[in-house]
Coordinates of C-alpha atoms and ligand atoms in Angstrom, one line a residue:
M223 CA 115.4 139.6 98.6
R224 CA 116.5 138.2 95.4
R225 CA 118.1 141.6 94.8
L226 CA 119.9 141.0 98.0
Q227 CA 121.3 138.1 97.2
R228 CA 122.4 139.1 93.6
A229 CA 124.4 142.1 95.3
T230 CA 126.5 139.1 97.8
L231 CA 126.4 137.0 94.5
L232 CA 130.0 138.1 92.5
V233 CA 131.3 138.6 95.7
S234 CA 131.3 135.0 97.2
T235 CA 131.1 133.0 93.5
G236 CA 135.2 132.3 94.5
L237 CA 134.4 130.6 97.7
L238 CA 131.7 128.7 95.4
L239 CA 133.5 128.0 92.7
G240 CA 136.3 126.9 94.9
G241 CA 134.9 124.9 97.3
G242 CA 133.0 122.9 94.1
L243 CA 135.9 122.1 92.2
G244 CA 138.5 119.6 93.3
C245 CA 134.8 117.7 94.9
A246 CA 134.5 116.6 98.6
E247 CA 137.9 115.3 99.4
S248 CA 139.4 118.2 100.0
G249 CA 136.8 121.1 100.2
S250 CA 136.4 122.5 103.7
D251 CA 132.4 121.7 104.3
I252 CA 133.0 117.5 102.9
E253 CA 131.0 116.8 106.4
D254 CA 127.9 119.2 105.1
L255 CA 128.1 117.9 101.5
D256 CA 128.7 114.0 101.4
R257 CA 126.1 113.2 98.7
E258 CA 126.8 109.2 98.8
T259 CA 123.2 107.4 98.4
V260 CA 122.2 106.2 101.5
F261 CA 124.0 102.6 103.3
E262 CA 122.5 100.8 105.5
E263 CA 125.5 100.1 108.3
R264 CA 124.9 104.2 107.6
L265 CA 121.6 104.1 108.7
S266 CA 120.8 104.7 112.4
A267 CA 117.9 102.2 113.9
A268 CA 114.9 105.1 113.9
E269 CA 115.7 106.0 109.7
R270 CA 116.5 102.2 109.4
R271 CA 112.5 101.8 110.5
G272 CA 112.0 105.0 108.8
R273 CA 113.2 102.8 105.0
D274 CA 110.8 99.8 105.7
V275 CA 107.5 102.0 106.4
W276 CA 108.2 103.8 103.1
F277 CA 109.1 100.8 101.7
E278 CA 106.3 98.6 103.3
N279 CA 103.9 100.3 104.9
T280 CA 100.4 100.9 103.7
Y281 CA 98.0 101.3 106.8
G282 CA 95.0 99.4 105.2
G283 CA 94.8 101.5 102.2
G284 CA 94.4 98.7 100.1
T285 CA 90.4 99.0 101.2
F286 CA 89.8 102.4 99.2
F287 CA 90.8 100.8 95.6
Q288 CA 88.8 98.0 96.7
F289 CA 85.8 100.4 96.8
L290 CA 87.0 102.2 94.1
A291 CA 86.6 99.0 91.7
V292 CA 82.9 99.6 92.9
H293 CA 82.3 102.7 93.6
P294 CA 78.7 103.4 93.6
D295 CA 79.1 106.9 90.9
P296 CA 79.8 105.2 88.0
S297 CA 82.0 107.9 87.2
K298 CA 84.3 107.1 89.7
R299 CA 84.6 103.6 89.2
I300 CA 88.4 102.4 88.4
R301 CA 89.5 99.8 89.3
I302 CA 93.6 99.8 89.1
A303 CA 95.2 97.5 87.2
F304 CA 97.1 95.4 89.9
D305 CA 95.5 92.3 89.2
E306 CA 97.1 92.7 85.4
V307 CA 100.5 94.4 86.9
L308 CA 101.2 91.4 89.1
N309 CA 100.1 88.6 86.6
T310 CA 102.4 89.8 84.1
P311 CA 105.4 88.0 84.0
R312 CA 108.6 89.6 85.7
D313 CA 110.7 89.5 83.0
Q314 CA 108.2 91.6 80.7
R315 CA 106.8 94.3 84.0
F316 CA 109.3 96.9 83.6
A317 CA 108.3 97.7 79.3
Q318 CA 104.9 96.8 80.5
W319 CA 104.1 98.7 83.4
G320 CA 107.3 100.9 84.0
L321 CA 107.1 99.5 87.5
I322 CA 110.4 98.2 89.1
N323 CA 110.5 94.5 90.5
D324 CA 111.2 93.7 93.9
P325 CA 114.5 92.0 95.0
D326 CA 113.1 89.7 97.7
C327 CA 110.7 88.0 95.1
E328 CA 111.2 85.9 92.1
A329 CA 108.9 84.4 88.8
N330 CA 106.9 82.1 89.8
P331 CA 108.6 79.3 87.6
A332 CA 104.3 78.3 87.0
G333 CA 103.1 81.7 85.6
G334 CA 101.0 84.4 87.6
P335 CA 102.4 86.3 90.3
D336 CA 106.2 86.4 91.9
L337 CA 106.8 83.9 94.7
C338 CA 107.4 86.0 97.6
D339 CA 109.4 84.8 101.2
D340 CA 107.7 87.9 102.6
P341 CA 103.7 87.5 102.5
A342 CA 103.2 90.9 101.5
G343 CA 105.3 91.1 98.8
T344 CA 103.9 90.8 95.5
G345 CA 106.4 91.0 93.3
V346 CA 106.3 94.8 92.7
L347 CA 108.1 97.5 95.0
G348 CA 105.7 98.8 97.0
I349 CA 102.5 97.0 96.0
R350 CA 101.6 95.3 98.7
R351 CA 99.4 92.7 100.0
E352 CA 97.2 93.8 103.0
A353 CA 96.2 90.9 105.7
S354 CA 92.4 91.5 104.5
G355 CA 93.7 90.6 101.2
A356 CA 94.0 93.8 99.2
F357 CA 96.5 95.5 97.5
G358 CA 97.9 98.8 99.0
V359 CA 100.4 100.6 98.0
T360 CA 103.6 102.7 99.6
C361 CA 105.6 105.9 99.6
A362 CA 108.5 103.6 97.7
S363 CA 105.5 102.7 95.3
C364 CA 106.3 105.8 93.3
H365 CA 109.4 107.2 95.1
A366 CA 111.8 104.9 94.5
G367 CA 113.9 104.0 91.3
L368 CA 117.4 102.8 90.1
D369 CA 119.5 104.2 91.0
P370 CA 121.8 106.1 88.2
L371 CA 125.0 105.5 89.9
N372 CA 124.2 101.9 90.1
P373 CA 121.9 100.4 87.1
P374 CA 121.2 97.2 87.1
A375 CA 122.4 94.6 84.8
D376 CA 119.1 93.5 84.2
V377 CA 115.6 95.6 84.5
N378 CA 113.7 93.1 85.0
E379 CA 115.9 91.5 87.9
P380 CA 117.6 94.6 90.2
T381 CA 119.1 93.7 92.9
W382 CA 118.4 95.9 96.5
D383 CA 122.0 98.0 95.6
N384 CA 120.4 99.1 92.5
I385 CA 117.5 100.7 93.8
H386 CA 117.2 104.0 94.9
P387 CA 114.7 105.2 97.4
T388 CA 113.3 108.8 96.8
I389 CA 114.4 109.5 93.2
G390 CA 110.8 108.8 91.9
N391 CA 110.2 105.9 89.5
Q392 CA 111.1 108.3 86.1
Y393 CA 109.6 104.8 84.1
A394 CA 106.7 104.0 85.5
K395 CA 102.8 103.9 83.1
F396 CA 100.7 105.4 86.2
G397 CA 98.3 106.3 82.6
K398 CA 98.3 103.3 82.3
I399 CA 98.1 101.5 85.7
F400 CA 94.3 103.5 86.2
G401 CA 93.2 103.6 82.9
H402 CA 93.4 100.8 82.0
N403 CA 90.4 98.4 83.2
L404 CA 88.2 101.2 81.8
A405 CA 85.6 100.6 78.8
A406 CA 87.7 101.6 75.7
T407 CA 84.2 104.2 75.3
D408 CA 85.0 105.5 79.1
V409 CA 86.9 109.4 78.2
R410 CA 88.7 108.7 81.1
R411 CA 90.6 106.5 79.8
L412 CA 92.0 109.7 77.1
M413 CA 92.7 111.5 80.0
F414 CA 94.9 108.5 81.3
N415 CA 96.4 108.2 78.2
G416 CA 97.7 111.5 78.4
W417 CA 99.9 111.1 81.4
R418 CA 103.8 111.4 80.3
D419 CA 105.8 108.5 82.1
G420 CA 106.6 109.0 85.5
T421 CA 103.7 111.5 86.0
V422 CA 100.7 111.0 88.4
D423 CA 97.7 112.9 89.0
T424 CA 97.4 113.2 92.3
T425 CA 94.3 115.4 92.6
A426 CA 92.6 112.6 90.0
L427 CA 91.2 110.1 92.5
F428 CA 90.2 113.3 94.8
N429 CA 89.7 116.3 91.7
D430 CA 90.0 119.5 91.6
N431 CA 88.8 119.0 88.2
I432 CA 92.1 120.4 86.4
M433 CA 93.6 117.8 84.0
N434 CA 97.5 118.2 85.9
P435 CA 99.6 114.8 86.1
G436 CA 103.4 115.5 87.9
V437 CA 106.4 113.9 87.6
V438 CA 107.0 111.9 91.4
T439 CA 109.6 114.7 92.3
A440 CA 113.2 113.5 93.2
F441 CA 114.2 114.7 96.5
W442 CA 117.1 114.4 98.9
D443 CA 120.0 116.6 100.1
Q444 CA 116.3 117.8 102.2
K445 CA 118.7 119.2 105.4
H446 CA 120.0 121.3 102.9
R447 CA 116.4 123.4 101.6
R448 CA 115.6 126.4 102.8
T449 CA 113.1 126.5 105.5
F450 CA 110.2 129.0 105.8
D451 CA 108.3 130.4 108.7
I452 CA 104.8 129.5 107.9
G453 CA 103.2 131.7 110.7
T454 CA 103.0 128.8 113.6
G455 CA 106.5 130.1 114.8
H456 CA 108.2 126.4 113.3
R457 CA 110.3 126.6 110.1
E458 CA 109.3 124.1 107.4
L459 CA 109.7 122.7 104.0
R460 CA 108.2 124.1 101.0
N461 CA 106.7 120.6 99.9
G462 CA 105.0 120.3 95.6
Q463 CA 106.2 121.7 92.7
G464 CA 103.9 124.4 94.0
G465 CA 104.9 124.7 97.0
E466 CA 101.7 123.5 98.8
D467 CA 102.5 120.8 101.6
D468 CA 104.1 123.8 103.3
A469 CA 102.8 122.9 106.5
G470 CA 105.5 120.3 107.9
G471 CA 106.5 116.8 106.9
D472 CA 104.2 114.9 109.6
L473 CA 101.7 116.5 107.9
A474 CA 102.5 116.3 104.9
T475 CA 102.8 112.4 105.1
I476 CA 99.0 112.5 106.8
R477 CA 97.6 114.0 103.0
V478 CA 99.7 111.2 101.2
Y479 CA 98.5 108.7 103.0
T480 CA 95.1 110.1 103.1
N481 CA 95.1 110.0 99.4
I482 CA 96.3 106.7 98.6
G483 CA 93.7 105.4 101.0
V484 CA 94.2 105.4 104.4
C485 CA 91.2 105.9 107.3
F486 CA 89.3 106.5 103.6
F487 CA 86.7 105.8 105.0
E488 CA 86.8 107.6 108.2
C489 CA 88.4 110.9 107.4
V490 CA 87.7 111.2 103.8
A491 CA 84.0 109.3 102.4
P492 CA 80.9 111.7 102.7
R493 CA 79.3 111.0 105.6
P494 CA 76.6 112.7 107.1
D495 CA 78.0 115.5 109.4
R496 CA 80.6 115.7 106.6
P497 CA 78.2 115.5 103.0
D498 CA 79.9 117.2 101.0
P499 CA 83.2 115.2 99.6
N500 CA 85.6 118.3 98.9
A501 CA 84.9 119.6 102.4
P502 CA 88.4 119.4 104.1
I503 CA 89.9 116.3 105.9
D504 CA 90.2 116.9 109.7
V505 CA 92.8 115.9 110.7
A506 CA 92.0 115.3 114.4
Q507 CA 88.5 114.1 113.1
C508 CA 90.6 111.4 111.6
R509 CA 93.0 111.0 114.1
R510 CA 91.0 109.7 116.9
D511 CA 88.5 107.8 114.3
C512 CA 90.6 106.0 111.9
A513 CA 92.5 103.1 114.1
N514 CA 94.7 102.3 110.7
F515 CA 96.5 105.8 111.6
P516 CA 100.1 106.0 111.1
P517 CA 101.9 106.7 114.3
Q518 CA 103.9 109.3 115.4
Q519 CA 107.1 107.3 115.5
D520 CA 106.1 106.6 112.3
L521 CA 106.6 109.6 111.1
D522 CA 109.1 110.4 112.9
D523 CA 111.2 107.9 111.1
V524 CA 110.1 108.3 107.9
G525 CA 111.2 111.2 108.0
A526 CA 114.6 111.0 109.9
F527 CA 115.0 108.4 107.0
L528 CA 114.3 110.9 104.3
R529 CA 116.6 113.1 105.6
Q530 CA 119.1 111.2 104.8
V531 CA 119.0 110.8 101.6
K532 CA 121.9 112.7 99.0
A533 CA 122.6 113.4 95.8
P534 CA 123.6 111.2 93.3
Q535 CA 127.0 112.6 92.1
Y536 CA 128.3 112.3 89.5
P537 CA 131.2 110.3 89.3
G538 CA 134.6 112.4 88.8
H539 CA 135.5 115.7 88.5
P540 CA 137.0 118.2 86.1
T541 CA 141.0 117.4 85.9
T542 CA 142.7 118.9 82.7
L543 CA 143.3 122.2 83.0
G544 CA 140.5 123.2 80.2
Q545 CA 137.7 120.8 82.0
A546 CA 139.0 122.8 85.0
V547 CA 138.7 126.4 82.6
T548 CA 135.5 125.5 81.6
Y549 CA 133.8 124.4 85.0
V550 CA 135.0 127.6 86.3
K551 CA 133.4 130.3 83.2
G552 CA 130.2 127.7 84.2
G553 CA 129.8 128.3 87.4
L554 CA 130.0 131.9 86.6
T555 CA 127.5 131.2 84.0
F556 CA 124.9 129.9 85.9
A557 CA 125.2 132.5 88.8
V558 CA 124.8 135.3 86.8
A559 CA 121.8 133.7 84.6
C560 CA 120.4 131.2 87.1
G561 CA 121.8 132.0 90.5
N562 CA 118.9 134.8 91.1
C563 CA 116.3 131.9 91.5
H564 CA 118.4 129.0 92.0
S565 CA 120.5 130.6 94.4
V566 CA 124.1 129.6 95.3
T567 CA 124.4 132.0 97.9
G568 CA 122.4 131.8 100.7
P569 CA 119.3 130.1 102.0
G570 CA 119.4 127.3 99.5
R571 CA 122.2 127.4 98.2
R572 CA 123.8 124.1 98.4
V573 CA 120.5 122.3 96.3
Y574 CA 120.6 125.3 94.6
S575 CA 116.9 126.7 95.0
D576 CA 115.5 129.6 96.9
A577 CA 112.6 127.5 97.6
E578 CA 110.4 130.9 96.5
I579 CA 107.3 130.5 94.4
N580 CA 107.5 131.9 91.2
P581 CA 104.1 134.2 90.1
M582 CA 102.3 133.3 86.6
D583 CA 104.1 135.3 83.8
A584 CA 105.4 134.3 80.3
Q585 CA 108.7 132.8 82.4
S586 CA 106.2 130.1 83.5
T587 CA 106.2 126.6 82.5
N588 CA 102.4 124.9 81.9
T589 CA 100.1 126.2 85.0
C590 CA 98.0 123.8 85.1
R591 CA 99.4 121.5 87.9
A592 CA 99.8 125.2 89.9
R593 CA 95.8 125.9 89.7
T594 CA 94.9 123.2 91.9
T595 CA 92.9 124.5 94.4
N596 CA 92.5 121.2 96.7
W597 CA 95.1 123.3 99.3
D598 CA 92.5 126.5 99.6
T599 CA 90.7 127.2 101.7
G600 CA 87.7 125.5 102.3
K601 CA 89.1 122.5 100.4
L602 CA 90.0 119.1 100.7
W603 CA 93.6 119.6 102.0
A604 CA 93.4 123.0 103.2
Q605 CA 94.2 121.7 106.4
F606 CA 97.7 120.4 104.9
S607 CA 98.5 123.8 103.8
S608 CA 99.9 126.8 106.0
D609 CA 98.2 130.0 106.1
V610 CA 101.4 131.4 104.3
Y611 CA 100.3 129.2 100.9
K612 CA 96.7 130.5 101.6
N613 CA 97.5 134.2 101.5
R614 CA 100.0 134.3 99.7
G615 CA 97.4 135.7 96.5
Y616 CA 99.2 134.1 93.4
K617 CA 99.9 130.5 92.9
G618 CA 103.2 129.0 90.3
Y619 CA 106.1 127.5 90.5
R620 CA 108.1 126.4 93.4
T621 CA 111.8 127.2 92.0
M622 CA 113.2 123.1 91.8
P623 CA 116.3 122.4 93.7
L624 CA 119.5 121.6 91.2
T625 CA 121.7 119.5 92.9
G626 CA 121.8 115.9 90.8
I627 CA 119.8 117.2 88.4
W628 CA 121.9 115.1 85.9
T629 CA 120.0 112.0 86.7
T630 CA 116.2 112.9 86.2
S631 CA 115.9 113.9 82.8
P632 CA 113.3 115.1 81.4
F633 CA 112.7 118.3 82.7
F634 CA 110.1 120.2 85.0
H635 CA 107.0 119.6 86.4
N636 CA 105.3 117.4 83.8
N637 CA 108.3 116.2 82.8
S638 CA 107.8 117.8 79.2
V639 CA 111.3 118.9 78.2
G640 CA 114.1 116.2 77.4
P641 CA 114.4 112.8 76.5
Y642 CA 114.1 109.6 78.4
A643 CA 117.6 108.1 79.6
P644 CA 117.1 104.3 79.2
A645 CA 116.7 102.6 82.3
D646 CA 119.9 100.9 82.6
A647 CA 121.8 103.5 81.0
S648 CA 125.3 104.1 82.5
P649 CA 125.9 107.2 84.8
A650 CA 127.3 108.7 81.2
A651 CA 124.9 107.7 79.1
R652 CA 122.6 109.3 81.3
A653 CA 124.7 111.6 81.6
A654 CA 124.3 112.5 78.2
A655 CA 119.8 112.4 78.5
Y656 CA 120.6 115.5 80.6
E657 CA 122.5 116.8 78.6
A658 CA 120.0 117.2 75.7
A659 CA 117.4 118.0 78.3
M660 CA 119.6 121.4 79.1
Y661 CA 119.9 121.9 75.4
E662 CA 116.3 122.1 75.0
M663 CA 115.9 123.7 77.6
M664 CA 117.8 126.9 77.5
S665 CA 116.0 127.4 73.5
A666 CA 113.2 130.1 72.9
S667 CA 112.2 127.9 70.1
R668 CA 110.9 123.9 71.3
A669 CA 108.2 122.6 69.3
P670 CA 105.1 123.4 70.8
L671 CA 103.7 120.1 73.0
V672 CA 99.7 119.6 72.8
Q673 CA 98.2 116.7 73.4
T674 CA 94.9 116.1 71.5
L675 CA 91.7 114.0 70.9
P676 CA 92.2 111.3 68.7
F677 CA 88.7 111.7 68.2
P678 CA 85.1 113.6 69.0
V679 CA 84.3 113.5 72.4
G680 CA 80.5 115.1 72.9
P681 CA 80.9 118.5 71.9
F682 CA 84.5 118.6 71.5
P683 CA 86.0 117.8 67.9
A684 CA 89.1 116.1 67.3
G685 CA 92.2 117.8 68.1
T686 CA 90.9 119.5 70.8
P687 CA 93.7 120.0 73.3
L688 CA 92.5 117.2 76.7
A689 CA 93.0 120.6 79.1
Y690 CA 89.8 121.7 77.2
V691 CA 88.1 118.4 77.5
F692 CA 89.8 117.8 81.1
S693 CA 90.0 120.7 83.1
R694 CA 86.6 122.2 83.5
A695 CA 83.9 122.9 86.6
P696 CA 82.3 119.8 86.6
A697 CA 78.6 121.6 87.3
T698 CA 79.1 124.9 85.6
G699 CA 81.1 123.4 82.5
Q700 CA 84.2 126.7 83.6
L701 CA 87.4 125.7 81.8
L702 CA 89.7 126.2 84.6
C703 CA 92.8 126.0 83.1
D704 CA 93.0 127.0 78.9
D705 CA 97.1 126.5 79.0
V706 CA 97.9 123.9 76.4
V707 CA 101.3 124.0 75.3
E708 CA 103.1 121.5 78.1
N709 CA 106.5 122.0 77.3
R710 CA 106.6 126.3 77.5
G711 CA 108.2 128.3 79.5
H712 CA 111.2 128.7 81.6
Y713 CA 113.2 129.7 79.1
Y714 CA 116.3 131.2 80.8
G715 CA 119.8 130.8 79.3
S716 CA 118.7 130.4 76.0
D717 CA 120.2 133.8 75.2
L718 CA 123.7 133.0 76.0
S719 CA 126.8 131.5 73.9
A720 CA 126.9 128.3 72.6
S721 CA 130.2 128.1 74.8
S722 CA 128.5 129.2 77.6
K723 CA 125.5 126.9 77.4
A724 CA 128.3 124.0 77.0
A725 CA 130.4 125.4 80.1
L726 CA 127.0 126.0 81.7
I727 CA 126.0 121.9 81.2
Y728 CA 129.2 120.9 82.1
W729 CA 129.7 122.1 85.7
L730 CA 125.6 121.6 86.4
K731 CA 126.3 117.7 85.7
Y732 CA 128.9 118.2 88.9
Q733 CA 126.1 119.7 91.0
Ligands
LIG896 C1 101.0 107.8 93.5 C2 102.2 107.7 93.2 C3 102.7 108.3 94.7 C4 102.8 107.7 96.4 C5 102.1 106.5 96.3 C6 103.4 108.5 97.3 N1 104.2 109.8 96.2 FE1 104.5 111.4 97.0 N2 104.8 112.1 95.3 C7 104.4 112.1 94.4 C8 103.9 112.7 92.9 C9 103.4 112.4 92.0 C10 105.2 113.5 93.7 C11 104.6 115.6 93.5 C12 103.6 115.8 93.6 C13 103.5 117.7 93.0 O1 103.8 118.5 93.8 O2 103.1 117.7 92.4 C14 105.2 113.7 95.2 C15 105.8 114.8 96.2 C16 106.2 113.9 97.0 C17 107.0 115.2 98.1 C18 107.6 116.4 97.3 C19 108.9 116.3 97.2 C20 109.1 117.8 97.0 O3 110.2 117.9 97.0 O4 108.2 118.6 97.0 C21 106.9 114.1 99.0 C22 108.1 115.1 100.4 C23 106.9 113.1 99.0 N3 105.5 113.4 98.4 C24 106.4 112.5 100.4 C25 105.7 110.9 100.4 C26 105.3 110.2 100.9 C27 105.8 110.2 102.9 C28 105.1 108.6 100.9 C29 104.1 107.9 101.8 C30 103.6 108.5 102.4 C31 104.5 109.4 99.1 N4 105.0 110.2 98.8 C32 103.7 108.3 98.5 C33 103.8 111.0 94.2 C34 103.2 109.4 95.0
LIG897 C1 112.5 133.0 87.9 C2 113.1 132.2 88.6 C3 114.3 131.0 87.7 C4 116.0 131.5 87.0 C5 116.0 132.4 87.0 C6 115.5 130.1 86.4 N1 114.5 129.3 87.2 FE1 115.3 127.0 86.8 N2 113.1 127.0 87.4 C7 113.0 128.2 88.3 C8 111.3 126.9 88.6 C9 110.1 127.5 89.1 C10 110.7 125.7 87.8 C11 110.7 124.6 88.1 C12 109.8 124.3 86.9 C13 108.8 123.2 86.5 O1 109.0 122.4 87.4 O2 107.9 123.5 85.7 C14 113.0 125.4 87.5 C15 113.4 124.5 86.8 C16 114.4 124.2 86.0 C17 114.7 123.0 86.3 C18 114.5 121.8 86.2 C19 114.7 120.8 87.4 C20 113.9 119.8 87.5 O3 113.8 118.4 88.6 O4 113.1 119.3 86.1 C21 116.2 123.1 85.2 C22 117.4 122.1 85.0 C23 116.7 124.5 86.2 N3 115.4 124.6 86.6 C24 117.7 125.2 85.4 C25 118.6 126.3 85.4 C26 119.2 126.7 84.6 C27 119.9 126.3 84.1 C28 118.7 128.6 84.9 C29 119.2 129.8 84.1 C30 120.2 129.6 82.7 C31 117.9 128.5 85.1 N4 117.0 127.2 85.5 C32 116.7 129.3 86.0 C33 112.9 128.9 88.6 C34 114.3 130.0 87.5

């Protein structure tokens, strides 16, 4: 398949560059290549509903977080820092927690949580007060971020125009929010401290016993992503950095909802007929027994909304002849050096990804995330992955799409390569972070990033890599991931000349 794409690549390169250069106004693909962000008036009624579900609905998941705070097993007991976050003054909240203030609320002059007209509003985007009084979280709590094309003048007082629904909050200190209330002697604190900003281990509470925090993936241009026949006659997107959630959008959404507490007691908690807490969730049973199960209409509308989100397009376009030459050279360089995976022809070409799963080899990025077992046969999320995933015979990372990549340094599934742009960065300043990340990525001599224990823990001396401590099977102590260098791998392009790298980076910024 790859070889075939490669063969057709050079023939169609002219077309590819012709379509990109000069930007959308005059191209023949305008309709499909429209990459504006989603404006209110452009959305249908269903899409608007879907947006509101994305930002607002928690379906009672908050009772799960309440339960965690009093979990009968002390090793699982954890009080997520909702109160502390909401009681942090609005003008310090972003700096302390990396969370985004809800534009519809304002600081309470008397102190304490913000004032919001919406009774479910809490002051923070995506954290909602449920009827029970519990705090639940919405999809947007992690996925909404600041709009790179329209950054806020003050990060503490964003307007809705400054919010991007799916870029992923690159600044959220999820580890701090999870670990803040743990005792100083609790080793889990060290694990949470190891999560880089913008990353969260979605298998921390539903544990595969691998320390594998992953970035909240930016996603857009879904319409143009490659789909796969998953053996059911349906073609579906591959979601998840390892392509785990590949059995369709509805199932993926339901899984995430159960992961943020929805239907926990009905569907996930151990019970007499399902005593093993890691036994597969039975989706049909869950739908039947859980009154809060998200209605099909909501799933449909969220899906419709998400399909409308377009990649942020870097402002302007090459104008001078010199820029045009660089642009063309960059596109050609990319086609040859990267196009094999980040397809420039064939399915997925508009988002630059064949969405294939790349087996683990010397070029792999840190493999711990891909080693997750939660979607395997017989495991907790088995019903949410396809047989194609289960029978592939290897795990690895999905080739990630690259449209809008100028907005999301640091790179890779674990945010390990490249700098963070300041949250209020102008597009040019944000692109500078992207450029630095690209140079770091296209270099075979990155300084290894290895996080280690600051003091001895049990049998492990200070200096032991965190992966050795936190990626072990509880019963046997068996090491489940020994890959300690977080920023390794994906050295493609490192042997290019300086001028080819510069041209490639220039071209990719506009895609
Ligand atoms: C606690 C933070 C958090 C919340 C809340 C959350 N997500 Fe995510 N989401 C993530 C992370 C982290 C990833 C990357 C997962 C991975 O592959 O490692 C992700 C990935 C995804 C992806 C895959 C994108 C891709 O290209 O692979 C989709 C789609 C998605 N989430 C949808 C949802 C939906 C729908 C909801 C609400 C039901 C939701 N998310 C709520 C953190 C979150
Ligand atoms: C063999 C397949 C393959 C080739 C060739 C390849 N990539 Fe990738 N690329 C991947 C995979 C897989 C990932 C996801 C890695 C991860 O998330 O850990 C990725 C991720 C990236 C990312 C980070 C995306 C993000 O959202 O963080 C960038 C940027 C990128 N590639 C650019 C390039 C460039 C530029 C080239 C050519 C010089 C290239 N790639 C060649 C497979 C490939």
